[in-house]
mmCIF file of C-alpha atoms and ligand atoms in Angstrom:
data_model
loop_
_atom_site.group_PDB
_atom_site.id
_atom_site.type_symbol
_atom_site.label_atom_id
_atom_site.label_comp_id
_atom_site.label_asym_id
_atom_site.label_seq_id
_atom_site.Cartn_x
_atom_site.Cartn_y
_atom_site.Cartn_z
ATOM 1 C CA MET A 113 -2.866 -9.377 30.948
ATOM 2 C CA PRO A 114 -0.649 -11.667 29.702
ATOM 3 C CA GLN A 115 2.775 -10.115 29.383
ATOM 4 C CA GLU A 116 2.619 -10.996 25.273
ATOM 5 C CA ALA A 117 -0.835 -8.757 25.198
ATOM 6 C CA CYS A 118 0.433 -5.645 26.990
ATOM 7 C CA LYS A 119 4.019 -5.602 23.952
ATOM 8 C CA ARG A 120 4.387 -2.198 23.002
ATOM 9 C CA ASN A 121 2.281 -1.200 19.532
ATOM 10 C CA LEU A 122 4.473 -0.423 16.861
ATOM 11 C CA GLY A 123 1.820 0.856 14.658
ATOM 12 C CA LEU A 124 1.314 4.110 16.790
ATOM 13 C CA ASP A 125 4.975 5.598 15.840
ATOM 14 C CA LEU A 126 4.551 4.017 12.622
ATOM 15 C CA VAL A 127 1.041 6.054 12.110
ATOM 16 C CA ARG A 128 2.934 9.327 13.163
ATOM 17 C CA VAL A 129 5.847 8.229 10.049
ATOM 18 C CA THR A 130 2.790 8.418 7.759
ATOM 19 C CA GLU A 131 1.613 11.177 9.129
ATOM 20 C CA ALA A 132 4.505 13.357 9.013
ATOM 21 C CA ALA A 133 5.092 12.612 5.398
ATOM 22 C CA ALA A 134 1.305 13.173 4.659
ATOM 23 C CA LEU A 135 1.283 16.681 6.303
ATOM 24 C CA SER A 136 4.669 17.321 3.519
ATOM 25 C CA ALA A 137 3.221 15.756 0.881
ATOM 26 C CA ALA A 138 -0.560 18.340 1.002
ATOM 27 C CA ARG A 139 1.418 21.265 0.289
ATOM 28 C CA TRP A 140 2.165 20.287 -2.925
ATOM 29 C CA LEU A 141 -1.707 19.340 -3.893
ATOM 30 C CA GLY A 142 -2.859 19.956 -7.628
ATOM 31 C CA ARG A 143 0.793 21.271 -7.789
ATOM 32 C CA GLY A 144 1.718 19.543 -10.820
ATOM 33 C CA ASN A 145 5.110 18.492 -9.431
ATOM 34 C CA LYS A 146 4.989 14.921 -8.980
ATOM 35 C CA GLU A 147 8.942 15.039 -7.631
ATOM 36 C CA ALA A 148 8.490 18.042 -5.380
ATOM 37 C CA GLY A 149 5.299 16.500 -3.498
ATOM 38 C CA ASP A 150 7.246 13.353 -3.999
ATOM 39 C CA GLY A 151 10.816 14.592 -2.189
ATOM 40 C CA ALA A 152 9.132 16.058 0.720
ATOM 41 C CA ALA A 153 6.959 13.245 2.139
ATOM 42 C CA VAL A 154 10.230 11.625 1.180
ATOM 43 C CA ASP A 155 11.813 13.627 3.879
ATOM 44 C CA ALA A 156 10.178 13.279 6.705
ATOM 45 C CA MET A 157 9.160 10.288 6.779
ATOM 46 C CA ARG A 158 12.765 9.039 7.337
ATOM 47 C CA TRP A 159 13.596 11.760 9.465
ATOM 48 C CA SER A 160 10.180 9.941 11.062
ATOM 49 C CA PHE A 161 11.469 6.353 11.103
ATOM 50 C CA ASN A 162 14.876 7.638 12.372
ATOM 51 C CA ALA A 163 13.503 8.268 15.403
ATOM 52 C CA MET A 164 11.558 5.376 16.473
ATOM 53 C CA ASP A 165 12.574 2.533 18.155
ATOM 54 C CA ILE A 166 12.945 -0.616 15.370
ATOM 55 C CA ASP A 167 16.420 -1.951 13.235
ATOM 56 C CA GLY A 168 14.844 -1.685 10.461
ATOM 57 C CA ARG A 169 15.941 -2.578 7.041
ATOM 58 C CA VAL A 170 14.345 -1.333 4.108
ATOM 59 C CA VAL A 171 12.794 -3.759 1.969
ATOM 60 C CA ILE A 172 9.933 -2.473 -0.728
ATOM 61 C CA GLY A 173 11.646 0.817 -0.792
ATOM 62 C CA GLU A 174 11.957 3.892 -2.964
ATOM 63 C CA GLY A 175 14.179 1.818 -5.637
ATOM 64 C CA GLU A 176 18.011 0.907 -6.184
ATOM 65 C CA LYS A 177 20.464 2.578 -4.252
ATOM 66 C CA ASP A 178 22.015 4.676 -6.976
ATOM 67 C CA GLU A 179 18.329 5.875 -8.197
ATOM 68 C CA ALA A 180 16.992 7.528 -4.632
ATOM 69 C CA PRO A 181 18.933 8.265 -1.867
ATOM 70 C CA MET A 182 17.084 8.508 0.416
ATOM 71 C CA LEU A 183 14.620 5.169 1.654
ATOM 72 C CA TYR A 184 16.236 2.809 -0.716
ATOM 73 C CA ASN A 185 16.132 -0.386 -1.227
ATOM 74 C CA GLY A 186 18.798 -1.348 1.504
ATOM 75 C CA GLU A 187 19.082 0.697 3.948
ATOM 76 C CA GLU A 188 18.881 1.006 7.394
ATOM 77 C CA LEU A 189 16.934 2.770 9.335
ATOM 78 C CA GLY A 190 15.052 3.353 12.744
ATOM 79 C CA THR A 191 17.309 3.708 16.495
ATOM 80 C CA LYS A 192 18.490 0.183 15.865
ATOM 81 C CA LYS A 193 17.228 -0.035 19.535
ATOM 82 C CA GLY A 194 14.084 -2.015 18.801
ATOM 83 C CA PRO A 195 13.547 -5.753 16.807
ATOM 84 C CA GLN A 196 14.601 -6.677 13.093
ATOM 85 C CA MET A 197 12.223 -5.947 10.998
ATOM 86 C CA ASP A 198 11.325 -5.834 6.692
ATOM 87 C CA VAL A 199 10.056 -2.387 6.104
ATOM 88 C CA ALA A 200 8.170 -1.103 3.331
ATOM 89 C CA VAL A 201 7.970 2.163 1.927
ATOM 90 C CA ASP A 202 5.598 4.362 0.160
ATOM 91 C CA PRO A 203 5.826 7.930 0.680
ATOM 92 C CA VAL A 204 3.490 9.260 -1.503
ATOM 93 C CA GLU A 205 1.714 6.690 -3.233
ATOM 94 C CA GLY A 206 -0.536 8.179 -6.170
ATOM 95 C CA THR A 207 2.100 10.515 -6.485
ATOM 96 C CA SER A 208 0.148 11.810 -9.833
ATOM 97 C CA LEU A 209 -2.871 12.137 -7.844
ATOM 98 C CA LEU A 210 -0.974 14.133 -6.042
ATOM 99 C CA ALA A 211 -0.073 16.571 -8.224
ATOM 100 C CA THR A 212 -3.344 16.681 -10.017
ATOM 101 C CA GLY A 213 -5.074 16.858 -6.701
ATOM 102 C CA LYS A 214 -7.335 13.877 -7.296
ATOM 103 C CA PRO A 215 -8.400 11.717 -4.899
ATOM 104 C CA ASN A 216 -6.196 8.322 -3.254
ATOM 105 C CA ALA A 217 -2.524 8.689 -2.506
ATOM 106 C CA ILE A 218 -1.544 8.220 0.844
ATOM 107 C CA SER A 219 1.098 7.419 2.354
ATOM 108 C CA VAL A 220 1.918 4.451 3.380
ATOM 109 C CA VAL A 221 4.179 1.827 5.334
ATOM 110 C CA SER A 222 4.436 -1.461 6.721
ATOM 111 C CA LEU A 223 6.892 -3.660 8.823
ATOM 112 C CA ALA A 224 7.555 -7.395 9.422
ATOM 113 C CA PRO A 225 10.163 -9.094 10.498
ATOM 114 C CA ARG A 226 13.271 -9.581 9.013
ATOM 115 C CA GLY A 227 13.086 -11.349 6.336
ATOM 116 C CA THR A 228 9.495 -12.273 6.275
ATOM 117 C CA MET A 229 8.155 -9.876 3.656
ATOM 118 C CA PHE A 230 8.369 -10.819 -0.386
ATOM 119 C CA ASN A 231 11.556 -9.075 -1.805
ATOM 120 C CA PRO A 232 10.185 -8.273 -5.181
ATOM 121 C CA GLY A 233 14.210 -7.818 -6.652
ATOM 122 C CA PRO A 234 13.973 -5.850 -10.493
ATOM 123 C CA ALA A 235 9.695 -7.479 -10.742
ATOM 124 C CA PHE A 236 7.922 -3.873 -11.204
ATOM 125 C CA TYR A 237 5.339 -4.829 -12.926
ATOM 126 C CA MET A 238 2.257 -8.249 -10.843
ATOM 127 C CA GLU A 239 -0.684 -8.754 -11.626
ATOM 128 C CA LYS A 240 -2.976 -9.199 -9.221
ATOM 129 C CA LEU A 241 -6.472 -10.689 -7.467
ATOM 130 C CA VAL A 242 -7.928 -9.136 -4.739
ATOM 131 C CA VAL A 243 -10.989 -9.412 -2.623
ATOM 132 C CA GLY A 244 -12.252 -9.669 1.108
ATOM 133 C CA PRO A 245 -12.243 -12.652 3.601
ATOM 134 C CA LYS A 246 -15.413 -13.629 2.233
ATOM 135 C CA ALA A 247 -15.076 -14.531 -0.918
ATOM 136 C CA LYS A 248 -10.757 -15.601 -0.418
ATOM 137 C CA GLU A 249 -11.762 -19.162 -1.218
ATOM 138 C CA VAL A 250 -12.940 -18.949 -4.196
ATOM 139 C CA ILE A 251 -10.439 -17.213 -6.361
ATOM 140 C CA ASP A 252 -7.909 -18.197 -9.093
ATOM 141 C CA LEU A 253 -5.775 -16.772 -10.553
ATOM 142 C CA ASN A 254 -5.600 -19.959 -13.032
ATOM 143 C CA ALA A 255 -10.048 -19.449 -13.808
ATOM 144 C CA PRO A 256 -11.334 -17.927 -16.318
ATOM 145 C CA ILE A 257 -11.927 -13.649 -15.363
ATOM 146 C CA GLU A 258 -16.148 -14.507 -15.971
ATOM 147 C CA THR A 259 -16.191 -17.518 -13.074
ATOM 148 C CA ASN A 260 -13.809 -16.113 -10.635
ATOM 149 C CA LEU A 261 -16.410 -13.258 -10.841
ATOM 150 C CA ARG A 262 -19.605 -15.749 -10.013
ATOM 151 C CA ASN A 263 -17.474 -17.357 -7.835
ATOM 152 C CA ILE A 264 -17.095 -14.023 -6.239
ATOM 153 C CA ALA A 265 -20.377 -13.407 -6.338
ATOM 154 C CA LYS A 266 -22.107 -16.204 -5.063
ATOM 155 C CA ALA A 267 -19.688 -15.634 -1.598
ATOM 156 C CA LEU A 268 -20.785 -12.265 -1.203
ATOM 157 C CA SER A 269 -25.057 -12.797 -1.702
ATOM 158 C CA LYS A 270 -25.082 -11.032 -4.504
ATOM 159 C CA ASP A 271 -24.981 -11.078 -8.825
ATOM 160 C CA VAL A 272 -22.542 -10.172 -10.870
ATOM 161 C CA ASP A 273 -24.368 -7.667 -12.442
ATOM 162 C CA ASP A 274 -23.583 -5.844 -8.242
ATOM 163 C CA LEU A 275 -19.841 -6.604 -8.507
ATOM 164 C CA VAL A 276 -18.341 -3.242 -8.432
ATOM 165 C CA VAL A 277 -14.019 -4.237 -9.337
ATOM 166 C CA PHE A 278 -11.241 -1.729 -8.909
ATOM 167 C CA VAL A 279 -9.410 -0.824 -12.079
ATOM 168 C CA LEU A 280 -6.344 0.756 -13.108
ATOM 169 C CA GLU A 281 -7.499 2.963 -16.158
ATOM 170 C CA ARG A 282 -4.407 1.576 -19.049
ATOM 171 C CA PRO A 283 -4.368 1.062 -22.147
ATOM 172 C CA ARG A 284 -2.563 -3.521 -20.820
ATOM 173 C CA HIS A 285 -6.245 -4.066 -19.058
ATOM 174 C CA GLU A 286 -7.645 -3.157 -22.556
ATOM 175 C CA LYS A 287 -8.824 -6.524 -22.722
ATOM 176 C CA LEU A 288 -9.352 -7.254 -18.693
ATOM 177 C CA ILE A 289 -12.412 -4.375 -19.083
ATOM 178 C CA THR A 290 -14.068 -5.867 -22.181
ATOM 179 C CA GLU A 291 -13.934 -8.916 -20.185
ATOM 180 C CA ILE A 292 -15.240 -7.633 -16.925
ATOM 181 C CA ARG A 293 -18.600 -5.720 -18.665
ATOM 182 C CA LYS A 294 -19.148 -9.428 -20.672
ATOM 183 C CA ALA A 295 -19.334 -11.457 -17.608
ATOM 184 C CA GLY A 296 -21.402 -8.529 -16.150
ATOM 185 C CA ALA A 297 -20.166 -6.777 -13.271
ATOM 186 C CA ARG A 298 -19.508 -3.249 -12.153
ATOM 187 C CA ILE A 299 -15.951 -0.960 -12.874
ATOM 188 C CA GLN A 300 -14.395 1.713 -11.321
ATOM 189 C CA LEU A 301 -11.749 2.528 -13.051
ATOM 190 C CA HIS A 302 -9.578 4.877 -11.452
ATOM 191 C CA SER A 303 -5.998 6.322 -12.095
ATOM 192 C CA ASP A 304 -3.753 5.513 -9.890
ATOM 193 C CA GLY A 305 -3.654 4.074 -6.177
ATOM 194 C CA ASP A 306 -3.821 0.372 -6.181
ATOM 195 C CA VAL A 307 -2.811 0.243 -3.369
ATOM 196 C CA ALA A 308 -5.905 2.006 -1.968
ATOM 197 C CA GLY A 309 -8.136 -0.036 -4.366
ATOM 198 C CA ALA A 310 -6.796 -3.127 -2.549
ATOM 199 C CA ILE A 311 -7.643 -2.052 0.240
ATOM 200 C CA MET A 312 -11.064 -0.781 -0.901
ATOM 201 C CA ALA A 313 -11.867 -4.398 -2.548
ATOM 202 C CA VAL A 314 -11.416 -6.038 1.354
ATOM 203 C CA SER A 315 -13.369 -3.804 3.607
ATOM 204 C CA ASP A 316 -16.694 -3.840 3.720
ATOM 205 C CA GLU A 317 -17.029 0.174 3.948
ATOM 206 C CA SER A 318 -16.185 -0.069 0.286
ATOM 207 C CA THR A 319 -18.769 0.133 -2.516
ATOM 208 C CA VAL A 320 -15.397 -2.154 -4.499
ATOM 209 C CA ASP A 321 -15.274 -5.470 -3.646
ATOM 210 C CA VAL A 322 -12.684 -6.995 -6.396
ATOM 211 C CA MET A 323 -9.565 -4.784 -7.357
ATOM 212 C CA MET A 324 -8.018 -6.845 -10.704
ATOM 213 C CA GLY A 325 -5.394 -6.542 -12.960
ATOM 214 C CA ILE A 326 -1.825 -5.480 -13.577
ATOM 215 C CA GLY A 327 -0.323 -3.180 -11.644
ATOM 216 C CA GLY A 328 2.674 -2.237 -9.207
ATOM 217 C CA THR A 329 5.236 -5.664 -6.880
ATOM 218 C CA PRO A 330 6.352 -2.841 -4.615
ATOM 219 C CA GLU A 331 2.425 -1.790 -4.158
ATOM 220 C CA GLY A 332 1.285 -5.467 -4.218
ATOM 221 C CA VAL A 333 3.142 -6.271 -0.928
ATOM 222 C CA LEU A 334 2.072 -3.088 1.078
ATOM 223 C CA ALA A 335 -1.097 -3.024 0.212
ATOM 224 C CA ALA A 336 -0.196 -7.298 1.164
ATOM 225 C CA THR A 337 0.252 -6.842 4.948
ATOM 226 C CA ALA A 338 -3.309 -4.784 5.642
ATOM 227 C CA ILE A 339 -5.361 -7.624 3.273
ATOM 228 C CA LYS A 340 -2.848 -10.042 6.133
ATOM 229 C CA ILE A 341 -4.437 -8.494 8.684
ATOM 230 C CA ILE A 342 -7.662 -7.807 7.359
ATOM 231 C CA GLY A 343 -7.800 -11.684 6.651
ATOM 232 C CA GLY A 344 -8.327 -10.965 3.047
ATOM 233 C CA GLU A 345 -6.507 -12.078 -0.126
ATOM 234 C CA ILE A 346 -4.781 -11.078 -1.928
ATOM 235 C CA LEU A 347 -3.901 -13.550 -5.478
ATOM 236 C CA CYS A 348 -0.688 -12.546 -8.139
ATOM 237 C CA ARG A 349 1.586 -13.468 -10.136
ATOM 238 C CA LEU A 350 4.415 -11.690 -10.916
ATOM 239 C CA ALA A 351 3.768 -9.726 -14.506
ATOM 240 C CA PRO A 352 6.549 -8.175 -15.875
ATOM 241 C CA GLN A 353 5.908 -5.373 -18.561
ATOM 242 C CA SER A 354 8.795 -4.518 -20.733
ATOM 243 C CA GLN A 355 11.841 -6.940 -21.630
ATOM 244 C CA LYS A 356 13.816 -6.162 -20.308
ATOM 245 C CA GLU A 357 12.118 -6.159 -17.127
ATOM 246 C CA LYS A 358 11.006 -9.938 -17.718
ATOM 247 C CA ASP A 359 15.335 -10.834 -18.250
ATOM 248 C CA ALA A 360 16.418 -9.136 -14.862
ATOM 249 C CA VAL A 361 13.184 -11.398 -12.781
ATOM 250 C CA LEU A 362 14.701 -14.698 -14.176
ATOM 251 C CA GLN A 363 17.564 -14.053 -14.112
ATOM 252 C CA SER A 364 17.925 -13.675 -10.776
ATOM 253 C CA GLY A 365 15.453 -16.677 -10.087
ATOM 254 C CA TYR A 366 12.065 -16.017 -9.804
ATOM 255 C CA ASN A 367 9.403 -17.565 -11.502
ATOM 256 C CA LEU A 368 7.124 -16.547 -13.809
ATOM 257 C CA ASN A 369 4.125 -19.074 -13.317
ATOM 258 C CA THR A 370 4.237 -18.800 -9.768
ATOM 259 C CA ILE A 371 1.711 -17.551 -7.831
ATOM 260 C CA TYR A 372 2.071 -15.531 -4.972
ATOM 261 C CA SER A 373 -0.498 -15.473 -1.970
ATOM 262 C CA VAL A 374 -0.843 -12.191 0.818
ATOM 263 C CA ASN A 375 0.869 -15.478 2.941
ATOM 264 C CA ASP A 376 4.264 -15.553 0.430
ATOM 265 C CA LEU A 377 4.318 -12.578 0.687
ATOM 266 C CA ILE A 378 3.897 -11.132 4.433
ATOM 267 C CA ARG A 379 4.728 -14.580 6.112
ATOM 268 C CA SER A 380 4.541 -13.657 9.498
ATOM 269 C CA GLU A 381 1.316 -12.482 11.835
ATOM 270 C CA ASP A 382 3.736 -10.362 13.693
ATOM 271 C CA ILE A 383 3.442 -7.643 11.317
ATOM 272 C CA TYR A 384 1.796 -3.768 11.672
ATOM 273 C CA PHE A 385 0.639 -1.693 8.904
ATOM 274 C CA ALA A 386 -0.261 2.038 8.669
ATOM 275 C CA ALA A 387 -1.234 5.273 6.062
ATOM 276 C CA THR A 388 -2.106 8.430 6.099
ATOM 277 C CA GLY A 389 -4.304 10.620 3.570
ATOM 278 C CA ILE A 390 -3.054 13.080 1.599
ATOM 279 C CA SER A 391 -5.286 14.001 -1.360
ATOM 280 C CA GLY A 392 -8.894 13.172 -0.519
ATOM 281 C CA ARG A 393 -11.251 10.157 -1.180
ATOM 282 C CA THR A 394 -14.014 8.042 -3.507
ATOM 283 C CA SER A 395 -13.742 5.646 0.308
ATOM 284 C CA GLY A 396 -11.000 5.206 2.763
ATOM 285 C CA LEU A 397 -9.062 7.598 4.457
ATOM 286 C CA ARG A 398 -9.465 11.691 3.949
ATOM 287 C CA GLY A 399 -7.468 14.204 3.146
ATOM 288 C CA VAL A 400 -4.910 16.760 5.025
ATOM 289 C CA GLN A 401 -6.781 19.445 5.704
ATOM 290 C CA TYR A 402 -5.473 22.439 7.360
ATOM 291 C CA THR A 403 -7.975 24.654 9.098
ATOM 292 C CA GLY A 404 -6.016 28.481 9.944
ATOM 293 C CA GLN A 405 -5.130 26.774 13.464
ATOM 294 C CA ASN A 406 -4.022 23.537 12.668
ATOM 295 C CA ALA A 407 -4.073 20.156 10.378
ATOM 296 C CA ILE A 408 -5.816 17.207 10.656
ATOM 297 C CA THR A 409 -4.840 13.915 8.923
ATOM 298 C CA HIS A 410 -7.000 11.217 9.255
ATOM 299 C CA SER A 411 -5.027 6.920 9.847
ATOM 300 C CA ILE A 412 -5.443 3.740 9.301
ATOM 301 C CA MET A 413 -3.327 1.873 11.084
ATOM 302 C CA MET A 414 -3.415 -2.065 12.006
ATOM 303 C CA LYS A 415 -1.576 -4.361 13.868
ATOM 304 C CA GLY A 416 -1.439 -8.099 12.681
ATOM 305 C CA GLU A 417 -0.916 -10.760 16.040
ATOM 306 C CA THR A 418 -3.870 -8.966 17.722
ATOM 307 C CA GLY A 419 -6.072 -7.688 13.784
ATOM 308 C CA THR A 420 -6.474 -4.335 15.823
ATOM 309 C CA ILE A 421 -7.577 -1.934 13.517
ATOM 310 C CA ARG A 422 -7.214 1.676 14.114
ATOM 311 C CA TYR A 423 -8.708 4.862 12.904
ATOM 312 C CA ILE A 424 -6.558 7.353 14.288
ATOM 313 C CA GLU A 425 -7.801 11.372 13.544
ATOM 314 C CA SER A 426 -4.877 14.491 15.046
ATOM 315 C CA HIS A 427 -5.108 17.127 15.935
ATOM 316 C CA ILE A 428 -0.996 19.065 14.643
ATOM 317 C CA ALA A 429 -1.242 22.319 16.089
ATOM 318 C CA HIS A 430 0.501 24.905 13.774
ATOM 319 C CA GLY A 431 3.460 26.103 15.834
ATOM 320 C CA GLN A 432 4.712 22.330 15.710
ATOM 321 C CA LEU A 433 4.438 21.697 11.646
ATOM 322 C CA MET A 434 6.642 24.292 12.051
ATOM 323 C CA LYS A 435 9.002 23.460 14.720
ATOM 324 C CA ILE A 436 8.616 19.828 11.804
ATOM 325 C CA ASN A 437 9.350 22.039 9.197
ATOM 326 C CA ALA A 438 12.410 23.059 11.037
ATOM 327 C CA MET A 439 13.997 20.565 12.405
ATOM 328 C CA LYS A 440 13.755 19.038 8.913
ATOM 329 C CA GLN A 441 15.856 21.638 7.924
ATOM 330 C CA HIS A 442 18.636 19.783 9.537
HETATM 331 C C1 VTB B 93 0.447 1.015 -9.952
HETATM 332 C C2 VTB B 93 -0.801 2.523 -9.107
HETATM 333 C C3 VTB B 93 0.416 3.560 -8.711
HETATM 334 O O1 VTB B 93 1.688 2.750 -10.928
HETATM 335 O O2 VTB B 93 0.648 0.051 -8.821
HETATM 336 C C4 VTB B 93 1.609 1.242 -10.612
HETATM 337 O O3 VTB B 93 -1.718 2.094 -7.717
HETATM 338 C C5 VTB B 93 1.307 0.725 -11.734
HETATM 339 O O4 VTB B 93 2.677 1.109 -12.964
HETATM 340 O O5 VTB B 93 -0.596 3.930 -8.537
HETATM 341 P P1 VTB B 93 2.038 1.997 -13.994
HETATM 342 O O6 VTB B 93 1.982 3.329 -13.393
HETATM 343 O O7 VTB B 93 3.416 2.110 -14.827
HETATM 344 O O8 VTB B 93 0.435 1.745 -14.613
HETATM 345 C C6 VTB B 93 1.120 3.512 -9.358
HETATM 346 O O9 VTB B 93 0.635 4.728 -10.383
HETATM 347 C C7 VTB B 93 2.850 4.825 -8.515
HETATM 348 O O10 VTB B 93 3.403 4.637 -9.187
#
């Protein structure tokens, strides 16, 4: 077997990072405290990232250094003994879902070689259109909603009224929702979690066929890693939601008319994606389960170069959990 095929799979290390974050976050399920749940996950994620043999730099993180003490944009992660990588993290994607005990909160990270991950700068929001491999050639962000839905249905050998569209429940989506309904497609409205939504849209195993609407830019870049490996498409366009955001985005030289595709967001094949379920699922990853003796986590790990996707169920012994907690105090 050529040496290249046996190359280390960083994704296997990466799963331990999302597992650690999910295990810490899950203690905060339904306890009404978003910040504490996120903080616990951030600590655990940073701690386990720093044991990884990479020379990582956070491109998609918890925010600018002055607002995020850890996992901030630009922070260096890892032992520096491995390859230079861009790092995208969301220790808890869907902190409100976690705080209210609703499904689909996940811990998620991705890696790409240094300089190949889209850096959104001050752009917080983007308009997104996500489909799986069979419909990737037929979507067009400039086309009317109805046209996209008709073309997607055709590509999937379905009728438009068979389609299910994932949409975030936000006032800004009123018009979008009306148009999707007018076109005859069906909708799943979710309060948060459009990384999970994007994965549902590209995966054959979920009932969701498409994701549409405006969500977070960091979530878009994270999801793009998984979408690229699965072979789907994300088309997106920056969509600032305030004058302040718009001014900052324009001043940083971004163009609001540019349509980015999955290959613009992630400009390499040598990429890795990992996610672990925290709160449970409507589709996708099961949440962390505490059995009394141990904790069970469910994760997905993907490697770009080979397209391998692994579903990993881990049983973490109680003693080990205690050790992890103790070590994190230091
Ligand atoms: C979405 C959603 C995330 O941010 O990306 C959303 O999927 C966008 O921001 O789970 P708004 O909440 O302001 O609409 C999250 O809710 C994470 O904060």
